[in-house]
Short mmCIF file of C-alpha atoms in Angstrom, two decimals:
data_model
loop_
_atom_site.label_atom_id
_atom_site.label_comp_id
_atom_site.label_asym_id
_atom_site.label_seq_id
_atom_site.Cartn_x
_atom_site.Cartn_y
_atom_site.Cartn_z
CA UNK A 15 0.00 0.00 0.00
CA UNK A 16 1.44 3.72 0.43
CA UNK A 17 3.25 4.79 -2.64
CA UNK A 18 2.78 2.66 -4.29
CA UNK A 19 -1.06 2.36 -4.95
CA UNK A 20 -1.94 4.06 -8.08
CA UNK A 21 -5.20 6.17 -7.92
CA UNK A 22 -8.03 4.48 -9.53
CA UNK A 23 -8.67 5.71 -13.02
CA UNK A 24 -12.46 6.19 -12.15
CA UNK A 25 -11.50 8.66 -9.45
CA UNK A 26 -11.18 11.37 -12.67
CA UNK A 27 -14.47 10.39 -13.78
CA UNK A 28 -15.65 11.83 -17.23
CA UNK A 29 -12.40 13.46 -18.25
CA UNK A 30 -10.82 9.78 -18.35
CA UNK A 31 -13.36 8.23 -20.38
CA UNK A 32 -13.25 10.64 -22.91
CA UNK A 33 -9.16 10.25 -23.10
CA UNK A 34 -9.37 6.78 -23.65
CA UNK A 35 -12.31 6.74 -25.99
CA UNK A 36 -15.27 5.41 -23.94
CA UNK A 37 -18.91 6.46 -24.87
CA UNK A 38 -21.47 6.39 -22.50
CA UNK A 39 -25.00 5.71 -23.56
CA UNK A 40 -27.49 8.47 -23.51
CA UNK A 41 -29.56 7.67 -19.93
CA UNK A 42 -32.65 8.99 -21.37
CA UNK A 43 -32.31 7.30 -24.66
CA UNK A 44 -30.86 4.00 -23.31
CA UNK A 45 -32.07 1.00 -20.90
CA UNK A 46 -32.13 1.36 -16.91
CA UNK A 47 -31.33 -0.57 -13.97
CA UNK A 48 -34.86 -1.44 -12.39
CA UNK A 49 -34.52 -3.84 -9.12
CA UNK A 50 -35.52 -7.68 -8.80
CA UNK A 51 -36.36 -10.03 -6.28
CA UNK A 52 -33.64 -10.41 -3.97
CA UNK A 53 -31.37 -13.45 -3.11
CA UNK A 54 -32.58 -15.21 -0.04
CA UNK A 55 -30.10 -13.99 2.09
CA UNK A 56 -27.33 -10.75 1.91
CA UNK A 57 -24.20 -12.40 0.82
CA UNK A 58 -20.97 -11.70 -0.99
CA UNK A 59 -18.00 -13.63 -2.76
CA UNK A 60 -20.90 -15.75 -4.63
CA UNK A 61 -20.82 -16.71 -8.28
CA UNK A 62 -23.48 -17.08 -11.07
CA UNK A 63 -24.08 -19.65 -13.96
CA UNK A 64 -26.93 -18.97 -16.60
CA UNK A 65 -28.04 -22.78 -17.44
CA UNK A 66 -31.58 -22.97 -19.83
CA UNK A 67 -32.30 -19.56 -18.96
CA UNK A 68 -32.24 -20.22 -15.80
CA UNK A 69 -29.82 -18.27 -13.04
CA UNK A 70 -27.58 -19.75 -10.31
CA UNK A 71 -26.02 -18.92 -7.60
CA UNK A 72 -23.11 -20.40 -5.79
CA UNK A 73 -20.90 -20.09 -3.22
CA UNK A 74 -20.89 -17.16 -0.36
CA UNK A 75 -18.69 -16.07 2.50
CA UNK A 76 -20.01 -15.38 5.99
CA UNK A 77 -17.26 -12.41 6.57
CA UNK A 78 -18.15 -10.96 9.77
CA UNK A 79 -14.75 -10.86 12.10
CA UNK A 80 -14.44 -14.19 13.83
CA UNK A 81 -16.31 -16.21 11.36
CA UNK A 82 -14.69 -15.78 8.17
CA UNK A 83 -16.89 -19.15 6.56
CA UNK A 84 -18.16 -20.46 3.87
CA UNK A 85 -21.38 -20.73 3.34
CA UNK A 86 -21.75 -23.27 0.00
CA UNK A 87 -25.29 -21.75 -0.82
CA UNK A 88 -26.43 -22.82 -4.13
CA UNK A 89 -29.81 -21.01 -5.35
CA UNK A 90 -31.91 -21.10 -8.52
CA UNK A 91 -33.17 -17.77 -9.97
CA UNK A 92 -36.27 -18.23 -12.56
CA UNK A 93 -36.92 -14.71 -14.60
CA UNK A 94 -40.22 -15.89 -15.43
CA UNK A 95 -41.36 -16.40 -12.48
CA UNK A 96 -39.20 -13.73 -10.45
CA UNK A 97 -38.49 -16.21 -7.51
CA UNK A 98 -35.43 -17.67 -6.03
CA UNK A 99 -35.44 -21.59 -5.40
CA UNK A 100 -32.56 -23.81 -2.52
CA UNK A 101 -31.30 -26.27 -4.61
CA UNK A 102 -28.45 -28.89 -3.06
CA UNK A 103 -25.64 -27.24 -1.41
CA UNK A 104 -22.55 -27.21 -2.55
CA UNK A 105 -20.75 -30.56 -1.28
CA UNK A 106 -17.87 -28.63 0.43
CA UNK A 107 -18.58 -25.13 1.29
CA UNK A 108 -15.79 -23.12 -0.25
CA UNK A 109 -15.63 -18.98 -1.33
CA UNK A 110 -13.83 -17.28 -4.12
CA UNK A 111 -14.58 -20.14 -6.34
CA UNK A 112 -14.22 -20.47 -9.85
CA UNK A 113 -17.13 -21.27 -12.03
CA UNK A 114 -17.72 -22.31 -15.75
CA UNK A 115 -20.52 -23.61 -17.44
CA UNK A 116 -20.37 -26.74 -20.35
CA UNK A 117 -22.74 -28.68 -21.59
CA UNK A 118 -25.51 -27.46 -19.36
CA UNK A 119 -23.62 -28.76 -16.58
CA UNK A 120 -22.12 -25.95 -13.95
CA UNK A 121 -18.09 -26.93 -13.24
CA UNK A 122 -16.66 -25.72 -9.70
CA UNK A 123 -13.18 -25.14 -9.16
CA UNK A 124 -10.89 -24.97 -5.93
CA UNK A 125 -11.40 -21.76 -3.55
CA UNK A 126 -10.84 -21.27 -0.06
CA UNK A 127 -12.11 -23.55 3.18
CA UNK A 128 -11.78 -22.30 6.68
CA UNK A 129 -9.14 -24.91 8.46
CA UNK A 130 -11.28 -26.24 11.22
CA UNK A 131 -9.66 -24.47 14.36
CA UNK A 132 -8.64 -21.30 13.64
CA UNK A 133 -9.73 -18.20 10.77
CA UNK A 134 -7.77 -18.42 7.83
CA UNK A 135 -7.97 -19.12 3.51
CA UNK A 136 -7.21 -22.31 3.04
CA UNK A 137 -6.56 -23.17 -0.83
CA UNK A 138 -8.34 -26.17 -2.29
CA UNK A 139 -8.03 -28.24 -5.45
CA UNK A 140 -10.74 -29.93 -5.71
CA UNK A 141 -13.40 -30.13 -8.85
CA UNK A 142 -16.96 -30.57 -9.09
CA UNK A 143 -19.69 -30.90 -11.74
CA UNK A 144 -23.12 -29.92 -10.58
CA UNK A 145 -26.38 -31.02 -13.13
CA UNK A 146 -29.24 -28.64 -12.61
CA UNK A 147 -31.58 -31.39 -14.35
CA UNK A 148 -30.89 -33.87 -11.17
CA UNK A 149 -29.95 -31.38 -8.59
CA UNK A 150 -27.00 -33.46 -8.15
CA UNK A 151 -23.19 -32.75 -7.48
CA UNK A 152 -20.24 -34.98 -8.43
CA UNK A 153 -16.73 -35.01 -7.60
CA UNK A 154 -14.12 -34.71 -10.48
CA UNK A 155 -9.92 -34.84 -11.23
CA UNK A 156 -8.63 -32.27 -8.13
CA UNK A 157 -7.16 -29.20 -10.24
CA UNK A 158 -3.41 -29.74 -10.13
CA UNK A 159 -2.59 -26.55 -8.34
CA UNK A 160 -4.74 -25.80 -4.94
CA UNK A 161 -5.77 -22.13 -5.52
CA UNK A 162 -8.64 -19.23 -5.20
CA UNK A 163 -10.25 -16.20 -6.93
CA UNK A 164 -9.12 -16.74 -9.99
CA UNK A 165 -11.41 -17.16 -12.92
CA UNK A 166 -12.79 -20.61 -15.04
CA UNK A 167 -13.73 -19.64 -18.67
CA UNK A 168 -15.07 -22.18 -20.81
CA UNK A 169 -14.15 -22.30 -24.94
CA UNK A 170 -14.55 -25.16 -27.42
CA UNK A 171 -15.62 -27.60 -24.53
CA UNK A 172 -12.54 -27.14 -22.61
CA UNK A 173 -12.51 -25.12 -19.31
CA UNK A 174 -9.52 -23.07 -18.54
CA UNK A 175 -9.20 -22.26 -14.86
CA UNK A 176 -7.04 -19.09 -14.34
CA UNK A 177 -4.82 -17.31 -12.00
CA UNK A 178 -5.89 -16.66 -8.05
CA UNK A 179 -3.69 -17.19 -5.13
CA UNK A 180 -2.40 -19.99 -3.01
CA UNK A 181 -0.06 -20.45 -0.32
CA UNK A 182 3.57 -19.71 -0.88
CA UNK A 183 4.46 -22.54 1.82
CA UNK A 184 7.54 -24.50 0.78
CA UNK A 185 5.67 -28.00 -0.42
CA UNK A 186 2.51 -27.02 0.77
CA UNK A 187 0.41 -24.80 -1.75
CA UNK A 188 -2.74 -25.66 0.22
CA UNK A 189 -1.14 -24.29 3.66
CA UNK A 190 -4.00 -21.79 5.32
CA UNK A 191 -3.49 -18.26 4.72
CA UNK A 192 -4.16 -16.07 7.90
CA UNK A 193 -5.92 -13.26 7.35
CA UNK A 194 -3.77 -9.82 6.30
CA UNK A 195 -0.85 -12.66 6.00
CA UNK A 196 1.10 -11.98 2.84
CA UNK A 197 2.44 -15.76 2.88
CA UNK A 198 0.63 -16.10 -0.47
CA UNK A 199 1.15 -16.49 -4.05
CA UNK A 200 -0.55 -14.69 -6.50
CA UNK A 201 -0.22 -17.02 -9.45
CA UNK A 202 -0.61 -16.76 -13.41
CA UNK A 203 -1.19 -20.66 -13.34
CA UNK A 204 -3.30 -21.86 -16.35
CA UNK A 205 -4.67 -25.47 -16.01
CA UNK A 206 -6.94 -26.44 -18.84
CA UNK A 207 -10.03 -29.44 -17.76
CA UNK A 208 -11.25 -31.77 -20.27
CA UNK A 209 -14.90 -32.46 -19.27
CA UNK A 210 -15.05 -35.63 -21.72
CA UNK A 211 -11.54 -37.08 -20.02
CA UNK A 212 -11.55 -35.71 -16.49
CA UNK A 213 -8.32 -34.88 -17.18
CA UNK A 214 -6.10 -32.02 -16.69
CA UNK A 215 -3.23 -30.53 -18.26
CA UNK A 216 -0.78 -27.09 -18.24
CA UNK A 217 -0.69 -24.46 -20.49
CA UNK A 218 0.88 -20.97 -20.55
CA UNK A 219 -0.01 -18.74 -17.70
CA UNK A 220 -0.70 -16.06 -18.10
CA UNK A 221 1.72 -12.81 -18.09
CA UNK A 222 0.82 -10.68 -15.47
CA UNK A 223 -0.82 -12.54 -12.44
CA UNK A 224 -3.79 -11.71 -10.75
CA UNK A 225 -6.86 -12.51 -8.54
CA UNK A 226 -9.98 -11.21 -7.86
CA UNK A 227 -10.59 -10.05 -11.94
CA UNK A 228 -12.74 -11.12 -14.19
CA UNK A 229 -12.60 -13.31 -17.49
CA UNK A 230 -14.88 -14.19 -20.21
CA UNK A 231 -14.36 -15.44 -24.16
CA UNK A 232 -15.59 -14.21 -27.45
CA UNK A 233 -14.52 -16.09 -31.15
CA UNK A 234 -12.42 -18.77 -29.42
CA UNK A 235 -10.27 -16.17 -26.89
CA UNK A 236 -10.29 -15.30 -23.47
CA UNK A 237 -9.75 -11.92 -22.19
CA UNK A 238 -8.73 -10.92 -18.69
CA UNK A 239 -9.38 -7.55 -17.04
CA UNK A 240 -8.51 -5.68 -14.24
CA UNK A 241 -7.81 -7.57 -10.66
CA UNK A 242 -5.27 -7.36 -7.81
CA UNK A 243 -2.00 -8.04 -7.70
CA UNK A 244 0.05 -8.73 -5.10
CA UNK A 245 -2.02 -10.45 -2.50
CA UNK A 246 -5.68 -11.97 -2.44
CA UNK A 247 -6.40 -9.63 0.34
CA UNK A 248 -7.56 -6.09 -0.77
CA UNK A 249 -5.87 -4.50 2.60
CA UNK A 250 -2.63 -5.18 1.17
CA UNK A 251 -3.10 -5.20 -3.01
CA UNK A 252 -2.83 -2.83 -5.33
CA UNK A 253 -4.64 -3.25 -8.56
CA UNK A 254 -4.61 -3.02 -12.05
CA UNK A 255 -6.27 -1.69 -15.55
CA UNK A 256 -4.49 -4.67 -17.75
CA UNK A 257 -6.44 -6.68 -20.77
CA UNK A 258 -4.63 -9.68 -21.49
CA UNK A 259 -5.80 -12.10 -24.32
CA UNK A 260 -5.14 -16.20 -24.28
CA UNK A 261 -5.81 -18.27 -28.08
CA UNK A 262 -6.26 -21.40 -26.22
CA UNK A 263 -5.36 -22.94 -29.95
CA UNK A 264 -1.69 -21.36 -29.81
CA UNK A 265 -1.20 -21.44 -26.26
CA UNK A 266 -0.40 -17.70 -26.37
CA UNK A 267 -1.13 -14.84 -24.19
CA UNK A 268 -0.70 -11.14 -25.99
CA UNK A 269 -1.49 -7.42 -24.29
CA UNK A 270 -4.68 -6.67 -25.42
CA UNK A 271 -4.65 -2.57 -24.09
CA UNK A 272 -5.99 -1.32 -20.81
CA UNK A 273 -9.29 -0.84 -19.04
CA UNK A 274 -10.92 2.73 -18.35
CA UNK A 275 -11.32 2.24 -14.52
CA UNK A 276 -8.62 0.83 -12.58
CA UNK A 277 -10.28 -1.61 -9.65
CA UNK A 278 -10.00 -5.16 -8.21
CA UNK A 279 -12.89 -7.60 -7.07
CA UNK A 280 -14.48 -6.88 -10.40
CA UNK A 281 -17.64 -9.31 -12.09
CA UNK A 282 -18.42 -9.59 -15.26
CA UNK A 283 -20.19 -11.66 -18.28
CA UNK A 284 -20.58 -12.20 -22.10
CA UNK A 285 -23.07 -11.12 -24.46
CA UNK A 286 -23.51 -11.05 -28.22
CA UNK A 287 -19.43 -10.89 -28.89
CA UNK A 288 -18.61 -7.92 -25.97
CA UNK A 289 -17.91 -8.54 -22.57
CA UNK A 290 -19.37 -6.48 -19.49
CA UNK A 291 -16.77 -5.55 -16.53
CA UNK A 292 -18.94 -4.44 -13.73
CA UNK A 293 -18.57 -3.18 -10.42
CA UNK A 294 -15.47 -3.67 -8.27
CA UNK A 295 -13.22 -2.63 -5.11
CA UNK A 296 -10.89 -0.37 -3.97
CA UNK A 297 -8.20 0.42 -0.26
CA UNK A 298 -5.77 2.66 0.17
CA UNK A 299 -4.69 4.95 3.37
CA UNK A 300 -6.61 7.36 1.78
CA UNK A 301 -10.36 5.77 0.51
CA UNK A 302 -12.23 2.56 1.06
CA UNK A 303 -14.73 2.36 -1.94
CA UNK A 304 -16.74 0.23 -4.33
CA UNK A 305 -17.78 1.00 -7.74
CA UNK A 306 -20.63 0.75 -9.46
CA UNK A 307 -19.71 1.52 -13.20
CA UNK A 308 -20.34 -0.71 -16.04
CA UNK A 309 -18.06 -0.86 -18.67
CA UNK A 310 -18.18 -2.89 -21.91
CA UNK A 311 -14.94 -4.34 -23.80
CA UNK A 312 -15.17 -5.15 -27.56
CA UNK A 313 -12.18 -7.50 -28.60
CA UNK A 314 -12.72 -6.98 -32.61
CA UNK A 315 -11.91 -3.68 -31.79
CA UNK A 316 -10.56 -2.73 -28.77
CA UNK A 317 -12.86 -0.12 -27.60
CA UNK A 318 -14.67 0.37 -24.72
CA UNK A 319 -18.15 1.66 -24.38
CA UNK A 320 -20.20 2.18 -21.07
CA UNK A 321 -23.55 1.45 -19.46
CA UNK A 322 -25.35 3.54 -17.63
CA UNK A 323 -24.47 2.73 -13.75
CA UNK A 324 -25.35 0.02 -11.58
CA UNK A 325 -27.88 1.37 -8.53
CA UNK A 326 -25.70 -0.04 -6.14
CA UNK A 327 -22.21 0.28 -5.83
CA UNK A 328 -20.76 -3.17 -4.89
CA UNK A 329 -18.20 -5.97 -4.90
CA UNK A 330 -17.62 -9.52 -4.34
CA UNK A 331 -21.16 -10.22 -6.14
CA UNK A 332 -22.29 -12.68 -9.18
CA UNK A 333 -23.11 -11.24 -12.26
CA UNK A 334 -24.81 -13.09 -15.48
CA UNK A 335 -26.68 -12.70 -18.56
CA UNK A 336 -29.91 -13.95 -19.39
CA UNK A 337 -30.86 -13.12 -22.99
CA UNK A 338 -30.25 -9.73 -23.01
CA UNK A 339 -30.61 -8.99 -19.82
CA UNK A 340 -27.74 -8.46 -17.05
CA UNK A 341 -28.32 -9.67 -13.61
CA UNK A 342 -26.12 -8.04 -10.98
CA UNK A 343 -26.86 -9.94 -7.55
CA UNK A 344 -25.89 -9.38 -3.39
CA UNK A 345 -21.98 -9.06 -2.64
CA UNK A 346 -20.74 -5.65 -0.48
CA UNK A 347 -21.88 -2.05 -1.02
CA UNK A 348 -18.93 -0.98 0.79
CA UNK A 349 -15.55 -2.46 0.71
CA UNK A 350 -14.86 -4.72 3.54
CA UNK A 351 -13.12 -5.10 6.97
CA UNK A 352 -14.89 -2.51 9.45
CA UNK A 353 -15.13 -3.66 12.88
CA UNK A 354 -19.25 -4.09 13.67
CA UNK A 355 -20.11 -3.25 10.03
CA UNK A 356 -21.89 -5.89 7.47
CA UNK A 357 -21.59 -4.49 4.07
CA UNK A 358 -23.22 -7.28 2.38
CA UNK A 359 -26.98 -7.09 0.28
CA UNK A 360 -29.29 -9.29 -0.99
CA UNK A 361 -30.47 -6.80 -3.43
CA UNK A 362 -30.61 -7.74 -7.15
CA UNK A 363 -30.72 -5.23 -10.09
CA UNK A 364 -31.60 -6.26 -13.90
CA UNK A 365 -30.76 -4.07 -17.16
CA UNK A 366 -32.50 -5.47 -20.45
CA UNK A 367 -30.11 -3.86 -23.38
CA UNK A 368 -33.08 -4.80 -25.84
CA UNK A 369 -34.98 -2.22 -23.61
CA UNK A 370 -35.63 1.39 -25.61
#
C-alpha cells in the first residue's frame, strides 16, 4: 500500500473516459437498472451460472470478524417467475470459487475452506460438476494446483481455470493463509479441464498474475481484465487496468490494451461478442470504496463503451446474462473489513439492453 497504490482511473471520472475513448449511452435514450427479487439472504463472494435460462447462484462467504466461513449456498433464480429456489448445497462449502458452465452442466473449481480451528484461507483443489436437471453434485480430477479467486472460462468444450492465489508454503500450496498474511502467491497458473476425459493438463499462464478479476471469451479467446495483484487480500493489493488475451489454440497470451477504470474484485459476463466488466473494489490509506460503473470491452476492436451505472455500488457479487438482460446480484456495497459493520446485500438489479 502507500506509494505505491496508483489512484483508480475512475477517481477522474468523465475526463478519463473521454481520453481513452469510452462512450457512454445516452440515460434517457438508453435502458435502466430497475430492481428484482432479492437473493434469499445478503451475501458476498458468490458466483453465477446462466443454465436454460435459468440463473444460479453459488458459493458465499459469511465475513463478519471471527467467522470468516463459507457458506456453500447454491440457489436457482427463474426470470419468469421472479423467484429464487434452494437447490443442493454445494458438497464442500468453499468462497472465491471459480465457475464455468459446459454442456448445461455448472463446473466448480478450488477456492478457499476455513481450516477447522482457527480463521484463515485455506486453498483447495478440488473439482466438481453440478447437473441442474438432477440437482446433483459430483466429484471430479482435483485441479493440479490448490488455488482461489481466480477465474474458469469455458471455450470449445474445454474449461480453462485461471490465475488466483495460493499459499507460498515451501511443499505445501494448500497451507491456510491467515488473514492480512502476505504468505501467499498470487499465481498466473493456467490449467486447462477436459470435461469428456476428467483430465487435466498445463498451459501458458498467463503474463501478469492476478486474482480477484474477471474473465470471459468471445470467437475462441479469453480476455482478462482488471484484478489485484500482489495479494488476495484487498488490505494489502494494489490493482490493475491490464487486458490480457489467451488463443487457447496457440497457447499464447498477448497485451490486449488497458481498461478505463482501474479496480480489483471486479464481475463480469458475455453477451452477443462484448464482454461487461462491472462493479469492483478499492483500499488505500486514503479511501475505502466500491464501484458501481459498467463498462463494456469489444475485442474486434478494442474499444470500450459504457452502461449507464449500476444502482448499487458493490463488490464480491455474481453477475450473469440472461438473454439480453444483465443480472447483478448481493456481494458488499462498501468495501470490507470494518469492525461491527456488514456491508453485504441481498439486493438484485436487472438491465435489459433490448430495452428502448
Amino acid at each position: 500500500m502507500g506509494g505505491g497504490v496508483r489512484m483508480p482511473r475512475s477517481w477522474f471520472g468523465s475526463a478519463v473516459l473521454a481520453l481513452v475513448g469510452v462512450a457512454a449511452f445516452d440515460a434517457h435514450a438508453e435502458p435502466q437498472w430497475k430492481m428484482a427479487a432479492p437473493l434469499p439472504k445478503a451475501i458476498g463472494e458468490i458466483e453465477a451460472a446462466t443454465v436454460n435460462g435459468k440463473i444460479y447462484v453459488l458459493s458465499g462467504l459469511d465475513n463478519r470478524p471471527g467467522v470468516v466461513t463459507p457458506t456453500g449456498y447454491n440457489w436457482l433464480y427463474d426470470p419468469a417467475t421472479n423467484a429464487w429456489t434452494d437447490r443442493k448445497s454445494m458438497p464442500v462449502p468453499a468462497h472465491h470459487i471459480m465457475v464455468a458452465t459446459s454442456h448445461d452442466k455448472i463446473y466448480v473449481f478450488g477456492g478457499f475452506v476455513r481450516p477447522p480451528s482457527f480463521v484463515a484461507w485455506q486453498p483447495i483443489n478440488r473439482s466438481w460438476e453440478y447437473d441442474p436437471a438432477t440437482d446433483d453434485w459430483k466429484e471430479l480430477a482435483p485441479m493440479p494446483t490448490p488455488r482461489g479467486a481466480g477465474q474458469a472460462v469455458e471455450v470449445n468444450g474445454k474449461i480453462f481455470v485461471i490465475g488466483g492465489a495460493r499459499s507460498n508454503k515451501p511443499g505445501d500450496e494448500g497451507a491456510p493463509i491467515t488473514p492480512g498474511s502476505i504468505d501467499q502467491l498470487v499465481v498466473g497458473t493456467v490449467e486447462e479441464y477436459d470435461p469428456a476425459t476428467n483430465q487435466w493438463r498445463t498451459r501458458s499462464p498467463m503474463p501478469t498474475a492476478r486474482n480477484h478479476y474477471f474473465a470471459g471469451a468471445v470467437d475462441g479467446k479469453i480476455y482478462a481484465f482488471d484484478g489485484r495483484i500482489g495479494t488476495v487480500f484487498v488490505t494489502k493489493s494494489d490493482t490493475i487496468d491490464l487486458v490480457e488475451a489467451y488463443d487457447p489454440a496457440t497457447d499464447h497470451w498477448a497485451f490486449a490494451g488497458r481498461a478505463p477504470t482501474t479496480r480489483g474484485d471486479v464481475t463480469g459476463d458475455e453477451h452477443n461478442g462484448l464482454l461487461y466488466v462491472a462493479g469492483g473494489e478499492f483500499q488505500d490509506f486514503q479511501r475505502k470504496m466500491t464501484f458501481w460503473a459498467v463498462e463494456v470491452f469489444n475485442p474486434k476492436t478494442g474499444g470500450w463503451s459504457a452502461l449507464p451505472h449500476m444502482l448499487i455500488a458493490r463488490h464480491g457479487f455474481a453477475a450473469a446474462f440472461v438473454g439480453a438482460k444483465l443480472h447483478v446480484m448481493g456481494g458488499g456495497f462498501q468495501s470490507d473489513g470494518m469492525p461491527g459493520v456488514d456491508p453485504t446485500t441481498a439486493t438484485h438489479e436487472v438491465i435489459d439492453l433490448d430495452e428502448k
